[in-house]
Amino acid sequence: MGLIHETDYGTKPSASAKTVTLAIDGTKIEVAEGTSIMRAAMEAGIQVPKLCATDTLDAFGSCRLCLVEIQGRNGTPASCTTPVAEGLVVSTQTPRLKQLRRGVMELYISDHPLDCLTCAANGDCELQDMAGAVGLREVRYGYEGENHLGLAKDESNPYFTFDSSKCIACSRCVRACEETQGTFALTIEGRGFGSRVSAGAGETFLESDCVSCGACVQACPTATLTEKSVIEIGQPEHSVVTTCAYCGVGCSFKAEMRGEEVVRMVPYKDGKANRGHSCVKGRFAWGYATHKDRILNPMIRAKITDPWREVSWDEALAYAASEFKRIQAKYGRNAVGGITSSRCTNEETYLVQKLVRAGFGNNNVDTCARVCHSPTGYGLSTTYGTSAGTQDFDSVEHADVVVVIGANPTDGHPVFASRLKKRLREGAKLIVIDPRRIDLVRTPHVEAAHHLPLRPGTNVAILTALAHVIVTEGLVDEAFVRANCDLAEFNRWAAFVAEERNSPEEVAKFAGVAAETIREAARLYATGGNAAIYYGLGVTEHSQGSTSVMAIANLAMATGNIGRPGVGVNPLRGQNNVQGACDMGSFPHELSGYRHVSDNGARAMFESLWGVTLDKEPGLRIPNMLDAAVDGAFKGLYIQGEDILQSDPDTHHVAAGLAAMECVIVQDLFLNETANYAHIFLPGSTFLEKDGTFTNAERRIQRVRKVMAPRNGLGDWEVTLAFAKALGFTMDYAHPGEIMDEIAAVTPTFKGMSYAKLDELGSVQWPCNDKAPEGTPVMHIGGFVRGKGRFMITEYVATDERVGPRFPLLLTTGRILSQYNVGAQTRRTANVVWHEEDRLEINPHDAEERGIRDGDWVAVRSRAGETALRALITDRVAAGVVYTTFHHPDTQANVVTTDYSDWATNCPEYKVTAVQCMPSNGPSDWQTRYREHADQSRRIAKPAEVAE
Ligand code: SF4
Ligand code: SF4
Ligand code: SF4
Ligand code: FES
């Protein structure tokens, strides 16, 4: 069990390699040049009283509590703002200092409610600690004079309170919001005695620009900003370090507990992905784990129109196994398959693909990464030789130019966005390529140098036009290309991109971006210093998703922006373990570590370890499974932690495929939308209830640690083991750590991986092997993994999904900060206050043309189907483009998305759907029918019903 309080050194460490020697309270100390006297003292175990200083923020020097005396210098400088110097002799405890500190504390306390015994922060209050540390024994001033004690509390934020009467105006919250989060929501209003913290002009926290990241709450040394969970439950008593289960940033947290109850989640300072920061989801949105909707007992039913019947684990698994055996006996070995989840751990995912390959005896295993980042795997392995991003997040601190394309980091990857914004505030330049004017285009103290608001579906054309400028204007890093890339391929590519049809002037005619803007962006990327590209699903979820990834890889190679910090090609992974799900062999054609199933050597290794013969033909991808089900050839599916009905495109087709199957097994936390078509429901466990690892967007493998026993009785990995056993295939592990040992034994890039190493180092980025025993933060240093970097021709082929008179608008989709994917978790938390429903963003021009007013219901119709949602009129989207999120099942956004997909990987083309939008009276007929069906399908039989 871990500690609650980590050491706070007061100021940040110095990066200097040079050291200086000084004496503090008679102790000789050697520290890095640039270190503050406060930190130097703390590192030597000498506590200097402090209130406004904390080691996550820049020193501020306002509270005057940390005063010291320095021999030969006048006055009493603040130790937090005074750097060490060679030969200093410092005293931290003298009669004069003690008296000064008591005086300062006396003033604070005289304007502070003395309700310590009933205060939520009792025992975790720096003001209280400092009163003790400075030996304050009496307060000479009463409460009679002017004070702040009567100020009202702001309870508007669902997760924390703001009790202004307890504020000491230390400004830590304001600085945390600026420096760490980059939102600038808080100010210190007024002056002198009247100064107080304010979240906007006369606004509550909820009404203000605050994004509820909680950095201010964490920074506050008093009970002014306090988590409501602490007020409700009390102070935590132990902590466990674990990893966020939401997005691919992979923030590390201390789960602070009382017994088995989570009191709060505190971002872990030593977490290498987040460096002590978090967003609203990871820090606050964990209440779904104990939500009343959790299903905790296995359930079965013969038909999907029957109510569910609760059964024991043994009965459910025996039924599941007998159904799968029956189906295989009747329809053949290939009539069943499995889907792994990017929400589950590496170990769980590895087990599901093993179950399918060895237990089912086929390769019909696929993953939700199919529908998001499969083009990343294809594109980057083709060009560079590795299916993963090239950098760590720290790399952004060395970038001079950052291109963000098809990603919206402030909503989708908020903690990375905060680090990026910090770098941009320091002077790095930003190029945004996105149909929407995402927040990064202009946000406090950040403004993009160029925004290229391209027409959805024209990524390849724009990226190739950027390459055109680089090649034709002589901006290629020839030395890099000659040393690291296949020259023949480069020459072929250079001739192709130089063709006039790929020029900005030609591309501007259809891509919606002015030629000069494309030219300027290309010049900046090629000549602005270290240039890094970050991209998201706006790149991959297209019919040319893989081509776009290769076009990005080409740009980085051509300009030599690969193989060192500050540059690279960085896919921002959507879900927490998308990278891991791919690494673990979840695709039908690949074993773990991206070895093709036709690779005899790789197969032989698994065969001898698992004691089975493996199929050398690739199995079915998710869309192929659904097609085969509709055709009557595919009958049984085991889905762990996925809601394909809501998340996959063309809902009607998914529903038809599921309805055609004879046994659908859903393993999840809640009765999700897919479970409406299931025959067996196996309750899943949350990340708080499991041991394992997640791999984030940086290839960083981090431990997930159990903080409470699985509420459903079994961990997800144990369920898969039990299902395999019921099928007659035994997998024998006593702990997920043993599964990782097997992964390391069979996967070259994981060769040096173990839980012991993760516990020792905190986290490790693969490849981790003999050559890199502590992992690889930056890849392709000194050469590409595949040998020579490979330039690929990126011919732009317009999607078949075209606008026309019937469907004149282009619909594109994305996420919002407070919600996560299909919303199963976040909709069951107070995060709904920020996003109760999905809305359709529509440009004022398009809205007016159709008579649509803000808030009106709008029918959205495509070739695939029709849905309805309410309008949000905004010029954030260009005329001709509409946009929505897809977090709420009632919206059924995927009813309208089509089954067009990436040519190489089948990743669906979510980002481009031609639609028509018209005013409507409310939800569509399909939505209403669907809701009725869902309500009917979710019935759980009461005991009497079962008896009958
Ligand atoms: S919660 Fe985050 S965004 Fe909101 S005021 Fe605090 S630091 Fe700023
Ligand atoms: S709210 Fe807390 S952190 Fe902010 S100024 Fe007041 S005491 Fe300091
Ligand atoms: S959702 Fe992403 S950014 Fe937010 S805390 Fe979790 S991992 Fe970090
Ligand atoms: S801690 Fe140094 S002035 Fe406040």
PDB file of C-alpha atoms in Angstrom, residues 517-663:
ATOM      1  CA  THR A 517      -2.055  28.784 -46.835  1.00  0.00           C
ATOM      2  CA  ILE A 518      -0.935  25.306 -47.897  1.00  0.00           C
ATOM      3  CA  ARG A 519       2.352  26.733 -49.165  1.00  0.00           C
ATOM      4  CA  GLU A 520       3.022  28.692 -45.982  1.00  0.00           C
ATOM      5  CA  ALA A 521       2.174  25.727 -43.777  1.00  0.00           C
ATOM      6  CA  ALA A 522       4.543  23.493 -45.783  1.00  0.00           C
ATOM      7  CA  ARG A 523       7.366  26.018 -45.513  1.00  0.00           C
ATOM      8  CA  LEU A 524       6.877  26.374 -41.797  1.00  0.00           C
ATOM      9  CA  TYR A 525       6.819  22.606 -41.262  1.00  0.00           C
ATOM     10  CA  ALA A 526       9.953  22.080 -43.349  1.00  0.00           C
ATOM     11  CA  THR A 527      12.036  24.998 -42.098  1.00  0.00           C
ATOM     12  CA  GLY A 528      10.780  25.889 -38.605  1.00  0.00           C
ATOM     13  CA  GLY A 529      13.160  23.655 -36.622  1.00  0.00           C
ATOM     14  CA  ASN A 530      12.035  20.470 -34.910  1.00  0.00           C
ATOM     15  CA  ALA A 531       8.651  19.663 -36.449  1.00  0.00           C
ATOM     16  CA  ALA A 532       6.273  17.076 -35.035  1.00  0.00           C
ATOM     17  CA  ILE A 533       2.996  15.754 -36.412  1.00  0.00           C
ATOM     18  CA  TYR A 534       0.206  14.636 -34.082  1.00  0.00           C
ATOM     19  CA  TYR A 535      -2.842  13.043 -35.634  1.00  0.00           C
ATOM     20  CA  GLY A 536      -6.043  11.309 -34.675  1.00  0.00           C
ATOM     21  CA  LEU A 537      -9.060   9.588 -36.074  1.00  0.00           C
ATOM     22  CA  GLY A 538      -9.701  12.468 -38.448  1.00  0.00           C
ATOM     23  CA  VAL A 539      -6.810  10.952 -40.381  1.00  0.00           C
ATOM     24  CA  THR A 540      -7.494   7.252 -40.025  1.00  0.00           C
ATOM     25  CA  GLU A 541     -11.280   6.926 -40.267  1.00  0.00           C
ATOM     26  CA  HIS A 542     -11.446   7.498 -44.000  1.00  0.00           C
ATOM     27  CA  SER A 543     -11.514   5.413 -47.139  1.00  0.00           C
ATOM     28  CA  GLN A 544      -7.901   6.536 -47.556  1.00  0.00           C
ATOM     29  CA  GLY A 545      -6.937   6.363 -43.880  1.00  0.00           C
ATOM     30  CA  SER A 546      -3.845   4.226 -44.491  1.00  0.00           C
ATOM     31  CA  THR A 547      -2.784   6.455 -47.397  1.00  0.00           C
ATOM     32  CA  SER A 548      -3.006   9.515 -45.139  1.00  0.00           C
ATOM     33  CA  VAL A 549      -0.830   7.872 -42.499  1.00  0.00           C
ATOM     34  CA  MET A 550       1.761   7.071 -45.168  1.00  0.00           C
ATOM     35  CA  ALA A 551       1.544  10.645 -46.489  1.00  0.00           C
ATOM     36  CA  ILE A 552       2.315  11.888 -42.977  1.00  0.00           C
ATOM     37  CA  ALA A 553       5.211   9.439 -42.687  1.00  0.00           C
ATOM     38  CA  ASN A 554       6.520  10.698 -46.054  1.00  0.00           C
ATOM     39  CA  LEU A 555       6.483  14.310 -44.865  1.00  0.00           C
ATOM     40  CA  ALA A 556       8.465  13.492 -41.725  1.00  0.00           C
ATOM     41  CA  MET A 557      11.061  11.525 -43.709  1.00  0.00           C
ATOM     42  CA  ALA A 558      11.410  14.139 -46.441  1.00  0.00           C
ATOM     43  CA  THR A 559      12.158  16.855 -43.892  1.00  0.00           C
ATOM     44  CA  GLY A 560      14.331  14.704 -41.607  1.00  0.00           C
ATOM     45  CA  ASN A 561      11.860  15.086 -38.772  1.00  0.00           C
ATOM     46  CA  ILE A 562      12.295  11.619 -37.358  1.00  0.00           C
ATOM     47  CA  GLY A 563      14.642   9.890 -34.935  1.00  0.00           C
ATOM     48  CA  ARG A 564      15.185  12.517 -32.223  1.00  0.00           C
ATOM     49  CA  PRO A 565      13.189  14.351 -29.527  1.00  0.00           C
ATOM     50  CA  GLY A 566      10.870  17.116 -30.721  1.00  0.00           C
ATOM     51  CA  VAL A 567       9.897  15.571 -34.052  1.00  0.00           C
ATOM     52  CA  GLY A 568       8.175  12.423 -35.273  1.00  0.00           C
ATOM     53  CA  VAL A 569       4.854  10.954 -36.223  1.00  0.00           C
ATOM     54  CA  ASN A 570       2.518  10.678 -33.276  1.00  0.00           C
ATOM     55  CA  PRO A 571      -0.841   8.958 -33.486  1.00  0.00           C
ATOM     56  CA  LEU A 572      -3.026  10.102 -30.602  1.00  0.00           C
ATOM     57  CA  ARG A 573      -4.695   6.853 -29.659  1.00  0.00           C
ATOM     58  CA  GLY A 574      -8.341   7.082 -28.699  1.00  0.00           C
ATOM     59  CA  GLN A 575      -8.903   4.445 -26.062  1.00  0.00           C
ATOM     60  CA  ASN A 576      -6.657   3.613 -23.158  1.00  0.00           C
ATOM     61  CA  ASN A 577      -5.279   0.412 -24.622  1.00  0.00           C
ATOM     62  CA  VAL A 578      -5.672   0.685 -28.395  1.00  0.00           C
ATOM     63  CA  GLN A 579      -1.927   0.320 -28.813  1.00  0.00           C
ATOM     64  CA  GLY A 580      -1.869  -2.685 -26.507  1.00  0.00           C
ATOM     65  CA  ALA A 581      -4.839  -4.387 -28.158  1.00  0.00           C
ATOM     66  CA  CYS A 582      -2.987  -4.206 -31.476  1.00  0.00           C
ATOM     67  CA  ASP A 583       0.332  -5.307 -29.942  1.00  0.00           C
ATOM     68  CA  MET A 584      -1.280  -8.351 -28.338  1.00  0.00           C
ATOM     69  CA  GLY A 585      -2.302 -10.018 -31.603  1.00  0.00           C
ATOM     70  CA  SER A 586      -5.937  -8.988 -31.745  1.00  0.00           C
ATOM     71  CA  PHE A 587      -6.081  -8.757 -35.518  1.00  0.00           C
ATOM     72  CA  PRO A 588      -7.165 -11.775 -37.553  1.00  0.00           C
ATOM     73  CA  HIS A 589      -3.961 -11.792 -39.580  1.00  0.00           C
ATOM     74  CA  GLU A 590      -1.414 -11.077 -36.855  1.00  0.00           C
ATOM     75  CA  LEU A 591      -0.004 -12.815 -33.804  1.00  0.00           C
ATOM     76  CA  SER A 592       1.353 -10.722 -30.943  1.00  0.00           C
ATOM     77  CA  GLY A 593       4.154  -8.379 -31.994  1.00  0.00           C
ATOM     78  CA  TYR A 594       2.636  -7.999 -35.491  1.00  0.00           C
ATOM     79  CA  ARG A 595       3.806 -11.343 -36.874  1.00  0.00           C
ATOM     80  CA  HIS A 596       1.639 -12.571 -39.733  1.00  0.00           C
ATOM     81  CA  VAL A 597      -0.225 -15.806 -39.097  1.00  0.00           C
ATOM     82  CA  SER A 598       1.320 -17.206 -42.268  1.00  0.00           C
ATOM     83  CA  ASP A 599       4.792 -16.824 -40.694  1.00  0.00           C
ATOM     84  CA  ASN A 600       5.655 -20.474 -40.106  1.00  0.00           C
ATOM     85  CA  GLY A 601       8.340 -19.755 -37.511  1.00  0.00           C
ATOM     86  CA  ALA A 602       6.114 -17.531 -35.387  1.00  0.00           C
ATOM     87  CA  ARG A 603       3.211 -19.960 -35.633  1.00  0.00           C
ATOM     88  CA  ALA A 604       5.413 -22.894 -34.689  1.00  0.00           C
ATOM     89  CA  MET A 605       6.528 -21.108 -31.520  1.00  0.00           C
ATOM     90  CA  PHE A 606       2.935 -20.522 -30.410  1.00  0.00           C
ATOM     91  CA  GLU A 607       1.910 -24.036 -31.428  1.00  0.00           C
ATOM     92  CA  SER A 608       4.569 -25.645 -29.282  1.00  0.00           C
ATOM     93  CA  LEU A 609       3.772 -23.386 -26.320  1.00  0.00           C
ATOM     94  CA  TRP A 610       0.003 -23.773 -26.565  1.00  0.00           C
ATOM     95  CA  GLY A 611      -0.020 -27.437 -27.659  1.00  0.00           C
ATOM     96  CA  VAL A 612      -2.357 -26.869 -30.614  1.00  0.00           C
ATOM     97  CA  THR A 613      -2.165 -26.469 -34.379  1.00  0.00           C
ATOM     98  CA  LEU A 614      -2.887 -22.925 -35.553  1.00  0.00           C
ATOM     99  CA  ASP A 615      -4.612 -21.900 -38.733  1.00  0.00           C
ATOM    100  CA  LYS A 616      -2.227 -20.187 -41.137  1.00  0.00           C
ATOM    101  CA  GLU A 617      -4.999 -18.332 -42.959  1.00  0.00           C
ATOM    102  CA  PRO A 618      -6.132 -14.941 -41.614  1.00  0.00           C
ATOM    103  CA  GLY A 619      -9.559 -14.996 -40.014  1.00  0.00           C
ATOM    104  CA  LEU A 620     -12.514 -12.648 -40.372  1.00  0.00           C
ATOM    105  CA  ARG A 621     -12.453  -8.944 -39.543  1.00  0.00           C
ATOM    106  CA  ILE A 622     -15.427  -7.475 -37.647  1.00  0.00           C
ATOM    107  CA  PRO A 623     -17.228  -6.271 -40.800  1.00  0.00           C
ATOM    108  CA  ASN A 624     -16.619  -9.648 -42.440  1.00  0.00           C
ATOM    109  CA  MET A 625     -18.015 -11.455 -39.390  1.00  0.00           C
ATOM    110  CA  LEU A 626     -21.179  -9.351 -39.635  1.00  0.00           C
ATOM    111  CA  ASP A 627     -21.449  -9.919 -43.388  1.00  0.00           C
ATOM    112  CA  ALA A 628     -20.968 -13.658 -42.890  1.00  0.00           C
ATOM    113  CA  ALA A 629     -23.622 -13.638 -40.159  1.00  0.00           C
ATOM    114  CA  VAL A 630     -26.125 -11.959 -42.474  1.00  0.00           C
ATOM    115  CA  ASP A 631     -25.211 -14.598 -45.088  1.00  0.00           C
ATOM    116  CA  GLY A 632     -25.839 -17.364 -42.532  1.00  0.00           C
ATOM    117  CA  ALA A 633     -22.282 -18.670 -42.220  1.00  0.00           C
ATOM    118  CA  PHE A 634     -21.210 -17.041 -38.938  1.00  0.00           C
ATOM    119  CA  LYS A 635     -23.227 -17.897 -35.835  1.00  0.00           C
ATOM    120  CA  GLY A 636     -21.419 -17.249 -32.566  1.00  0.00           C
ATOM    121  CA  LEU A 637     -19.503 -14.252 -31.210  1.00  0.00           C
ATOM    122  CA  TYR A 638     -17.746 -13.594 -27.884  1.00  0.00           C
ATOM    123  CA  ILE A 639     -17.358  -9.832 -27.335  1.00  0.00           C
ATOM    124  CA  GLN A 640     -15.283  -8.650 -24.412  1.00  0.00           C
ATOM    125  CA  GLY A 641     -15.684  -4.994 -23.453  1.00  0.00           C
ATOM    126  CA  GLU A 642     -17.026  -3.659 -26.750  1.00  0.00           C
ATOM    127  CA  ASP A 643     -20.335  -2.162 -27.793  1.00  0.00           C
ATOM    128  CA  ILE A 644     -20.254  -2.703 -31.518  1.00  0.00           C
ATOM    129  CA  LEU A 645     -23.892  -1.808 -32.017  1.00  0.00           C
ATOM    130  CA  GLN A 646     -23.252   1.742 -30.891  1.00  0.00           C
ATOM    131  CA  SER A 647     -19.656   2.176 -31.964  1.00  0.00           C
ATOM    132  CA  ASP A 648     -19.493   0.518 -35.371  1.00  0.00           C
ATOM    133  CA  PRO A 649     -20.770   2.128 -38.549  1.00  0.00           C
ATOM    134  CA  ASP A 650     -24.053   1.413 -40.276  1.00  0.00           C
ATOM    135  CA  THR A 651     -26.062   0.367 -37.214  1.00  0.00           C
ATOM    136  CA  HIS A 652     -28.750  -1.356 -39.306  1.00  0.00           C
ATOM    137  CA  HIS A 653     -26.154  -3.713 -40.737  1.00  0.00           C
ATOM    138  CA  VAL A 654     -24.575  -4.407 -37.341  1.00  0.00           C
ATOM    139  CA  ALA A 655     -28.008  -5.126 -35.871  1.00  0.00           C
ATOM    140  CA  ALA A 656     -28.859  -7.436 -38.763  1.00  0.00           C
ATOM    141  CA  GLY A 657     -25.576  -9.325 -38.302  1.00  0.00           C
ATOM    142  CA  LEU A 658     -26.024  -9.726 -34.558  1.00  0.00           C
ATOM    143  CA  ALA A 659     -29.673 -10.726 -34.918  1.00  0.00           C
ATOM    144  CA  ALA A 660     -28.675 -13.450 -37.378  1.00  0.00           C
ATOM    145  CA  MET A 661     -26.334 -15.139 -34.887  1.00  0.00           C
ATOM    146  CA  GLU A 662     -27.366 -17.997 -32.628  1.00  0.00           C
ATOM    147  CA  CYS A 663     -25.118 -17.197 -29.687  1.00  0.00           C
TER     148      CYS A 663
END
